[in-house]
Coordinates of N, CA, C and O in Angstrom, one line a residue:
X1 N 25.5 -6.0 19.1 CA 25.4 -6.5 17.7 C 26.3 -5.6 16.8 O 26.4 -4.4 16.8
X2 N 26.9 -6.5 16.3 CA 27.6 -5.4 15.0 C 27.3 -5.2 13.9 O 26.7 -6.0 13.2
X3 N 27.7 -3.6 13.5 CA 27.3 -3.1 12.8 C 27.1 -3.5 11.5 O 26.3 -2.8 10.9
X4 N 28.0 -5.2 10.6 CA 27.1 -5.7 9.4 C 26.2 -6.6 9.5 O 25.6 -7.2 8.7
X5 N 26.2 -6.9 11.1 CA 24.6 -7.6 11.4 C 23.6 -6.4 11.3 O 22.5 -6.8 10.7
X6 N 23.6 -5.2 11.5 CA 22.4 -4.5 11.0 C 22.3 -4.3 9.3 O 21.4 -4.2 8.5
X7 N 23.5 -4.2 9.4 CA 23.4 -4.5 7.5 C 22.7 -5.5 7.0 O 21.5 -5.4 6.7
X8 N 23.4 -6.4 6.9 CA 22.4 -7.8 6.8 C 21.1 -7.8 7.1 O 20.3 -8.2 6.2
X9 N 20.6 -7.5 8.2 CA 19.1 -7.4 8.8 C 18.8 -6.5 7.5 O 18.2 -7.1 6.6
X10 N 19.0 -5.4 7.2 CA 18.2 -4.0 6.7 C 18.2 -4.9 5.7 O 17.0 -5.2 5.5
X11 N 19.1 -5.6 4.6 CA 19.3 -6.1 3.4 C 18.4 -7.3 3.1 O 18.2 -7.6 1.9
X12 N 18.1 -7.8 3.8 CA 17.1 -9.3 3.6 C 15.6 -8.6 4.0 O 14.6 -8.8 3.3
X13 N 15.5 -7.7 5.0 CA 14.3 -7.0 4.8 C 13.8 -6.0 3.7 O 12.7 -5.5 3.5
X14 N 14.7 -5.9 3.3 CA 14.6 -4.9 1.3 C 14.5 -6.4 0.4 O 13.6 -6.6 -0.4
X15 N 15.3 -7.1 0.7 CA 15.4 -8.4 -0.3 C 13.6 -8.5 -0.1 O 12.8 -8.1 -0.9
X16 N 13.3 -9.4 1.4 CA 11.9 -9.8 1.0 C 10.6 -9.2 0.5 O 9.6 -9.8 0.1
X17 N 11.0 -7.7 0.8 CA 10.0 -6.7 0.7 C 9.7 -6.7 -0.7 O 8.6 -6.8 -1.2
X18 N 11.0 -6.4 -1.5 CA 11.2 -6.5 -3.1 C 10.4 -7.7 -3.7 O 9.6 -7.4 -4.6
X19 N 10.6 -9.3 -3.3 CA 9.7 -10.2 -3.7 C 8.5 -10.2 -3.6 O 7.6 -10.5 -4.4
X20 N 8.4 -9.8 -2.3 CA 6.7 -9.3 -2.2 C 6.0 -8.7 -2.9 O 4.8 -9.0 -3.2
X21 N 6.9 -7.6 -3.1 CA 5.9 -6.3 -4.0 C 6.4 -6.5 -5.6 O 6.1 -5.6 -6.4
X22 N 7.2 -7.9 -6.2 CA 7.1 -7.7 -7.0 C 5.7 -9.0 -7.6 O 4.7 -8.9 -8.4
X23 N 6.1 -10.2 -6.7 CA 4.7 -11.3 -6.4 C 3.1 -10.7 -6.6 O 2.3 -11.1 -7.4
X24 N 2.9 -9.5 -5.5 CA 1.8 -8.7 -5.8 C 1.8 -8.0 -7.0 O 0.7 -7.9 -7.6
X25 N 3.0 -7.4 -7.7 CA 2.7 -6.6 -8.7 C 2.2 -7.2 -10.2 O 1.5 -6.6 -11.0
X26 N 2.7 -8.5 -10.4 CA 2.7 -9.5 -11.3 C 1.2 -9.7 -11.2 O 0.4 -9.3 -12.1
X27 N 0.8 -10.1 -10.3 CA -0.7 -10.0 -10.0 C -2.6 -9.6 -10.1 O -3.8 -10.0 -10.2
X28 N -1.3 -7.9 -9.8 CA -2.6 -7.0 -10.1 C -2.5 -6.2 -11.4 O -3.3 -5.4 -11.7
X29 N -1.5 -6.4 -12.1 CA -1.0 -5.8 -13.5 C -1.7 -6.4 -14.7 O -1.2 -6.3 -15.8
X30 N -3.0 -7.1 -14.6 CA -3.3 -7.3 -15.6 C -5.0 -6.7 -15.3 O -5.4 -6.1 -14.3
X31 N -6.0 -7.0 -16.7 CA -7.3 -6.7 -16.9 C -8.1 -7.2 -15.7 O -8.9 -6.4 -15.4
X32 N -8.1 -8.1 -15.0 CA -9.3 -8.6 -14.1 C -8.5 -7.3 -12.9 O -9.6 -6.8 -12.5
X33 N -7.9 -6.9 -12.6 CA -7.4 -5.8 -11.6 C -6.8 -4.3 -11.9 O -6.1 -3.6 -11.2
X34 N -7.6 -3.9 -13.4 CA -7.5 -2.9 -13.6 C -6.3 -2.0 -14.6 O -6.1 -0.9 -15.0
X35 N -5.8 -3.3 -14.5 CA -4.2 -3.0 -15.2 C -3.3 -2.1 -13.8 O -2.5 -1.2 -14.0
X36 N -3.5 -2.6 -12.5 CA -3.4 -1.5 -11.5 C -1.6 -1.8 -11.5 O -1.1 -2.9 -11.9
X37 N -1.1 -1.1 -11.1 CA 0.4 -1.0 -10.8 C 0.6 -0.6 -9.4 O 0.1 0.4 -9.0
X38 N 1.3 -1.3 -8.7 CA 1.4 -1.3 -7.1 C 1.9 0.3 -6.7 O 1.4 0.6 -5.6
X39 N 2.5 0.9 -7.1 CA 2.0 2.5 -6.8 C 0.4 3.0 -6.7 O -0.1 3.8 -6.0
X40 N -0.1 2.5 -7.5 CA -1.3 2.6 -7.5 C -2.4 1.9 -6.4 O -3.4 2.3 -5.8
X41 N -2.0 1.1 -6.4 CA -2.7 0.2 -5.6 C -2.6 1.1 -4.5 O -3.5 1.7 -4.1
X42 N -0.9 1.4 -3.7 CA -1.0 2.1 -2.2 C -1.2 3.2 -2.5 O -0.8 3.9 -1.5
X43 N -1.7 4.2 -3.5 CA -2.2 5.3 -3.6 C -3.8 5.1 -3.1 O -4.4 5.9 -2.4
X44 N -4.4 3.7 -3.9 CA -5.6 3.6 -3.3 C -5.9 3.8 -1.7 O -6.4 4.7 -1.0
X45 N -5.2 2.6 -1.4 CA -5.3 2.4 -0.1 C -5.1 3.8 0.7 O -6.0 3.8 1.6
X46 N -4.2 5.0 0.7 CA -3.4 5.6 0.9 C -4.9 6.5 1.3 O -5.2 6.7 2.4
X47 N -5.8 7.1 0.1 CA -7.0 7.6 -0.3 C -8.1 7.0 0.9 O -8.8 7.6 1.7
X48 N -7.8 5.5 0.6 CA -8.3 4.9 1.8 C -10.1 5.0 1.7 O -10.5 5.9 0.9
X49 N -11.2 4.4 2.3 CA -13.1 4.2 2.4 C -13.1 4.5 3.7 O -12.1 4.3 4.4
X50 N -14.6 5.3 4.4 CA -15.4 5.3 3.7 C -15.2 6.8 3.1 O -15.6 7.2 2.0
X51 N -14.5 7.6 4.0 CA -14.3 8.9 3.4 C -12.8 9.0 2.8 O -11.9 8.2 3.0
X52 N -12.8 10.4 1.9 CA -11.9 10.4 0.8 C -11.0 11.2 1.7 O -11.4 11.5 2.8
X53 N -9.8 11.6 1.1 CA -8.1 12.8 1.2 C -8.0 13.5 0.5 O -8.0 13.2 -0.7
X54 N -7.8 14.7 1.0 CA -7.1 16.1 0.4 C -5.9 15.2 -0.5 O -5.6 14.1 -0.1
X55 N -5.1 15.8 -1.8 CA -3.8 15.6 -2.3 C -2.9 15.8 -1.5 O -1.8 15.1 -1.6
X56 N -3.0 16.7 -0.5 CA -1.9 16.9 0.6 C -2.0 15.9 1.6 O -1.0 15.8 2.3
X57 N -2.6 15.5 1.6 CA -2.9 13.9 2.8 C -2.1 12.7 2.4 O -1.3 12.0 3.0
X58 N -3.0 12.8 0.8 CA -2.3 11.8 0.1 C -1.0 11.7 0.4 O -0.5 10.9 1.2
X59 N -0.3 12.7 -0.4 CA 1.1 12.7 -0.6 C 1.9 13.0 0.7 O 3.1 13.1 0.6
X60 N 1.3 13.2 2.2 CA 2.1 12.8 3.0 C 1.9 11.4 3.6 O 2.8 11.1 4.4
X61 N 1.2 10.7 3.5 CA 0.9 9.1 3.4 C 1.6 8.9 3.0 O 2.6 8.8 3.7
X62 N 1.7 8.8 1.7 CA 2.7 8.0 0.6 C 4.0 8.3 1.0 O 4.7 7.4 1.1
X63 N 4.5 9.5 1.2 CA 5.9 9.8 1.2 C 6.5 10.7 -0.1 O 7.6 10.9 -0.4
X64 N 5.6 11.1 -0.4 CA 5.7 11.9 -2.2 C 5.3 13.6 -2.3 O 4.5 14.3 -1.7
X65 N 6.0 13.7 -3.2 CA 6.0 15.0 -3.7 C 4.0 15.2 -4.2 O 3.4 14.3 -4.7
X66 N 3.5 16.5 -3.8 CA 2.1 16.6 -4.1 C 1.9 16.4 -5.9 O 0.8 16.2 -6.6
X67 N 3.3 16.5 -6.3 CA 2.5 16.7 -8.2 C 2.8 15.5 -8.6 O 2.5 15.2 -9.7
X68 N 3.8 14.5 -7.7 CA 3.6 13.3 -8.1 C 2.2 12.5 -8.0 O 1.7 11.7 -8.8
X69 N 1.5 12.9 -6.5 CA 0.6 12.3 -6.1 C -0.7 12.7 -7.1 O -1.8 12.1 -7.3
X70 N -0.4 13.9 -7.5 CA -1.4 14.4 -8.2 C -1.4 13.4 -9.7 O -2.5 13.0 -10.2
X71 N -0.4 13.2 -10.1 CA -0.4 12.1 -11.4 C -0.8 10.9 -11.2 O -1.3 10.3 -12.2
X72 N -0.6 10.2 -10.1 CA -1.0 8.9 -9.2 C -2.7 9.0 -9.4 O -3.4 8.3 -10.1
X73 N -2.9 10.4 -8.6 CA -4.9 10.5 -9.0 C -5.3 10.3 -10.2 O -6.1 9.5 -10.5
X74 N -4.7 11.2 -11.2 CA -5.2 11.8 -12.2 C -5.1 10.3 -13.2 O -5.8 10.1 -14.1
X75 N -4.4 9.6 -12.9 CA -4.6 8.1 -13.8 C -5.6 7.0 -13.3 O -6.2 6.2 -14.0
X76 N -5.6 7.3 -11.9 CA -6.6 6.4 -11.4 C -7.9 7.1 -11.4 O -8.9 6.5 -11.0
X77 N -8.1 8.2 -11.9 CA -9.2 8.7 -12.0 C -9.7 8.7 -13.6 O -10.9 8.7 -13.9
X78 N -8.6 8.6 -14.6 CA -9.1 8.0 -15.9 C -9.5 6.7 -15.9 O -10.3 6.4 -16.8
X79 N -9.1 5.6 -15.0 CA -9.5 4.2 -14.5 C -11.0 4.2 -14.5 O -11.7 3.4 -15.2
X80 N -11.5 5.1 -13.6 CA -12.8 5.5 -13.2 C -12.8 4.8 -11.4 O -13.8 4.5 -10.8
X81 N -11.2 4.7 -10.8 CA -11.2 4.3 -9.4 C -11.2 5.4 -8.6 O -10.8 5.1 -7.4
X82 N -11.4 6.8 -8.6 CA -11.5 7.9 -8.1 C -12.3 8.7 -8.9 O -12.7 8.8 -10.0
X83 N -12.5 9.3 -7.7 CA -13.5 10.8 -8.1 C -13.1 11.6 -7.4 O -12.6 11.3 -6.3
X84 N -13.2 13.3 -7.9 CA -13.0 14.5 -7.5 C -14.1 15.1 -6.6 O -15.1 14.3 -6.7
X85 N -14.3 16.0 -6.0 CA -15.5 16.8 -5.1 C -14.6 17.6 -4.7 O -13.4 17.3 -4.8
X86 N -15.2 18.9 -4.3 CA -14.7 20.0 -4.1 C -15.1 19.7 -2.6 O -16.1 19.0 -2.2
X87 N -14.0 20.4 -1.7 CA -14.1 20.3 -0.6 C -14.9 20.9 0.3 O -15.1 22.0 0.0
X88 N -15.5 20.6 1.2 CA -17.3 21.4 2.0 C -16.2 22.3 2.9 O -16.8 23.2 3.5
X89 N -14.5 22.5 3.1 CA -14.4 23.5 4.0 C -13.2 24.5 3.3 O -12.7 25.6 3.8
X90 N -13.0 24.0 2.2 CA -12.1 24.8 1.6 C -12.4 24.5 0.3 O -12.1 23.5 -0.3
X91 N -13.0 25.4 -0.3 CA -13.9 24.9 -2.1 C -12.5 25.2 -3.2 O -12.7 25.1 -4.4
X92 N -11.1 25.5 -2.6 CA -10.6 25.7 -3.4 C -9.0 24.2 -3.9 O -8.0 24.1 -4.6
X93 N -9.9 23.1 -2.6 CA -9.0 22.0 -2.9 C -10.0 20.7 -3.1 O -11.2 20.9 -2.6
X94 N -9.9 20.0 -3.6 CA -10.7 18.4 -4.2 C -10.5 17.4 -3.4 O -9.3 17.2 -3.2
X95 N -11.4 16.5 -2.8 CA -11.3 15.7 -2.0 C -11.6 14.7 -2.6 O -12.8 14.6 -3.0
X96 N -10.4 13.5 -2.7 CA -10.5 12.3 -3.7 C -11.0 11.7 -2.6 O -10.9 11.8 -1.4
X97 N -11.9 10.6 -3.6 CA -12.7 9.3 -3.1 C -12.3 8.0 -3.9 O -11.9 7.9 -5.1
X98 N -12.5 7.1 -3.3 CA -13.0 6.1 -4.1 C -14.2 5.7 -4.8 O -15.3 5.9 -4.3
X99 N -14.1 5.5 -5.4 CA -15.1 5.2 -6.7 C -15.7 3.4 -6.1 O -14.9 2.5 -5.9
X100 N -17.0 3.3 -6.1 CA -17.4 1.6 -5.9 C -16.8 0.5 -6.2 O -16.7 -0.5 -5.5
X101 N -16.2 0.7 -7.8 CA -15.6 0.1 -8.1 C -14.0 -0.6 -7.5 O -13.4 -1.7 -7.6
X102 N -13.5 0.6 -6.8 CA -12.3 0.9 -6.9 C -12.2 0.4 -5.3 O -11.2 0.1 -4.7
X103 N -13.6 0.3 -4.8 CA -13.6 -0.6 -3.1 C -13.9 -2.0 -3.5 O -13.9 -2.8 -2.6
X104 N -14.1 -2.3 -4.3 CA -14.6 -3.8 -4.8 C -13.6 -4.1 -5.5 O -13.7 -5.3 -5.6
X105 N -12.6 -3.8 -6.0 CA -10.8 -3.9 -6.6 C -10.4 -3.9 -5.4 O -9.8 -4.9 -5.3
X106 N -10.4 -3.4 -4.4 CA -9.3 -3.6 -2.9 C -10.2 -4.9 -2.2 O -9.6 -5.8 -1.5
X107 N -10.8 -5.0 -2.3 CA -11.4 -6.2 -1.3 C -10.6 -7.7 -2.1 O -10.1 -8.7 -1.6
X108 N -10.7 -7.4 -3.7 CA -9.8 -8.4 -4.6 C -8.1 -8.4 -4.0 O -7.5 -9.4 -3.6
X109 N -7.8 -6.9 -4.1 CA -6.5 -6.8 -3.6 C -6.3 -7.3 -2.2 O -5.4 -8.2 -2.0
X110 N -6.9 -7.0 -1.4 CA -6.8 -7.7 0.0 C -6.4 -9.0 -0.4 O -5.2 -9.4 -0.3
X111 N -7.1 -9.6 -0.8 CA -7.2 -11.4 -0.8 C -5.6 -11.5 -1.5 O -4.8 -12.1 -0.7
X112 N -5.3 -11.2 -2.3 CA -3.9 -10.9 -2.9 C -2.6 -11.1 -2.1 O -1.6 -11.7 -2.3
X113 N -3.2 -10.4 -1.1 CA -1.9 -9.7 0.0 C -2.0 -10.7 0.8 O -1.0 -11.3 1.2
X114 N -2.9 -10.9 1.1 CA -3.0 -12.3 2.5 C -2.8 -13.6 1.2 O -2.1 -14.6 1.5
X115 N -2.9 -13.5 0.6 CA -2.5 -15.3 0.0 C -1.1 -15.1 0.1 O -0.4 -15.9 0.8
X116 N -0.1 -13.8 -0.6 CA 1.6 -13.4 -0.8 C 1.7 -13.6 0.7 O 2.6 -14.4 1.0
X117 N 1.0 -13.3 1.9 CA 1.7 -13.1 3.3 C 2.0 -14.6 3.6 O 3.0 -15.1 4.0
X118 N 0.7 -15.4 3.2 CA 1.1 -16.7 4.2 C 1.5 -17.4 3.6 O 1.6 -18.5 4.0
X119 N 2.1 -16.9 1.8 CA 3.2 -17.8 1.3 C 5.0 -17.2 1.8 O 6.0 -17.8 1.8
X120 N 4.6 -16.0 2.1 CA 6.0 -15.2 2.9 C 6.1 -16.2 4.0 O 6.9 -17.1 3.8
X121 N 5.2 -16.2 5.2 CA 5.6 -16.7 6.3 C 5.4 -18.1 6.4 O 5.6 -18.7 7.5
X122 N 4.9 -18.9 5.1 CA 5.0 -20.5 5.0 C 5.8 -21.2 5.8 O 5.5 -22.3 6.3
X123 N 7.1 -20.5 5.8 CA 8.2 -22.0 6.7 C 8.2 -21.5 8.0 O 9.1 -21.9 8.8
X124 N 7.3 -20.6 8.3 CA 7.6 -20.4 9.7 C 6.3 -20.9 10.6 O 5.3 -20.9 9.9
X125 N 6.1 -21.2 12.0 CA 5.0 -21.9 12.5 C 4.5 -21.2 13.2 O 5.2 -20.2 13.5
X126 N 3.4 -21.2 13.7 CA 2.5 -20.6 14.6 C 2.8 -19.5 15.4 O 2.5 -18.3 15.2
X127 N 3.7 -20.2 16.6 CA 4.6 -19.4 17.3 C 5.4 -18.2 16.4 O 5.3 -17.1 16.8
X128 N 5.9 -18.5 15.6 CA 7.1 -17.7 15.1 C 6.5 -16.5 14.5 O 7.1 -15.4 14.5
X129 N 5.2 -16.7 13.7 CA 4.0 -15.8 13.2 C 4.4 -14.6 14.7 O 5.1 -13.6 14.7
X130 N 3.6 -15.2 15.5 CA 3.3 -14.1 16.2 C 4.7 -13.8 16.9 O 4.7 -12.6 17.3
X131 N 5.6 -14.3 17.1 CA 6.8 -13.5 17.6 C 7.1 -12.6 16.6 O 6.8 -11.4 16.7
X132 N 7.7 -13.1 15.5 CA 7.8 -11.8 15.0 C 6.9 -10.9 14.7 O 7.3 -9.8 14.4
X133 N 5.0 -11.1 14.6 CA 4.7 -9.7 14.6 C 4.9 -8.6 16.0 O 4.8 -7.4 15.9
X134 N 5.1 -9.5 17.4 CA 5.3 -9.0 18.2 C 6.8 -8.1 18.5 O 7.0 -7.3 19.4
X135 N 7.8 -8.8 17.5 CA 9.1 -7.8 17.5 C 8.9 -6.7 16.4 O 9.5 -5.6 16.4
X136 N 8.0 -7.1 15.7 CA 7.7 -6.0 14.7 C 7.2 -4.6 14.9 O 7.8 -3.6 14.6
X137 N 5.7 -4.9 15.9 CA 4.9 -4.2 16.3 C 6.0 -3.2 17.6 O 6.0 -2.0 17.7
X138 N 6.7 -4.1 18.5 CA 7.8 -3.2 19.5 C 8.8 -2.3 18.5 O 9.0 -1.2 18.9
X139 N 9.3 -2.9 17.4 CA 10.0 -2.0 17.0 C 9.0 -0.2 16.2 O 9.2 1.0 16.1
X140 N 8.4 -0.8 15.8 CA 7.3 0.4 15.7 C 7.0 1.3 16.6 O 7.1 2.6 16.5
X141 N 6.5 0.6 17.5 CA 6.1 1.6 18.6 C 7.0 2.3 18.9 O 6.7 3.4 19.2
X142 N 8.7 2.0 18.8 CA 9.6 2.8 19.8 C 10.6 3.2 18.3 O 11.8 2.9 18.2
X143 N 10.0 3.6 17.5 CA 10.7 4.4 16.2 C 10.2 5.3 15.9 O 10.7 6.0 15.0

């Protein structure tokens, strides 16, 4: 393959990724979802049920600097979608949680993400669904 065939590839996979996350963001950016902003949202997830993450977890999940991630909590925690606890093995770091609320906003978000997916993969059929999650999943594995 040549080398602006991988260009191309990398570029339509940034292209769709971008519609995606901008489809979801339109979405969850208003009052019935919190006013949530799609940083936010994968900070949730990131935080992740039934148990909570150190800030240092967080932010190597995410891919981010710890005082970014720290500002990521610290808004979702004025939300009232996180809570703080002092940690049972080290009392001098906070172990974020989700807040009830803030698992009953992702179960909304889920639904979100699967309605955007099977308008993503609309023109493609059955077959092709699972081919490419099966080229997906190989290329994962061996990266």
């Amino acid at each position: 393959m040549e080398n602006m065939e991988f260009v191309d590839t990398m570029r339509t996979l940034e292209d769709i990724y971008e519609k995606y996350e901008k489809r979801v963001s339109i979405q969850i950016s208003n009052d019935d979802y919190n006013n949530l902003t799609y940083a936010e949202t994968r900070t949730l997830y990131a935080i992740g049920y039934p148990e909570g993450k150190y800030m240092k977890q967080i932010s190597e999940i995410l891919g981010i600097a710890s005082n970014t991630a720290t500002v990521a909590v610290n808004r979702l925690e004025k939300k009232g979608l996180v809570k703080r606890e002092l940690g049972l093995e080290d009392k001098r770091q906070f172990l974020i949680s989700l807040t009830e609320d803030a698992k009953k906003l992702l179960d909304q978000v889920d639904k979100i993400f699967i309605d955007e997916m099977k308008r993503l993969f609309a023109p493609l059929s059955d077959t092709e669904i699972l081919l490419l999650k099966n080229l997906l999943l190989k290329i994962n594995s061996k990266y």
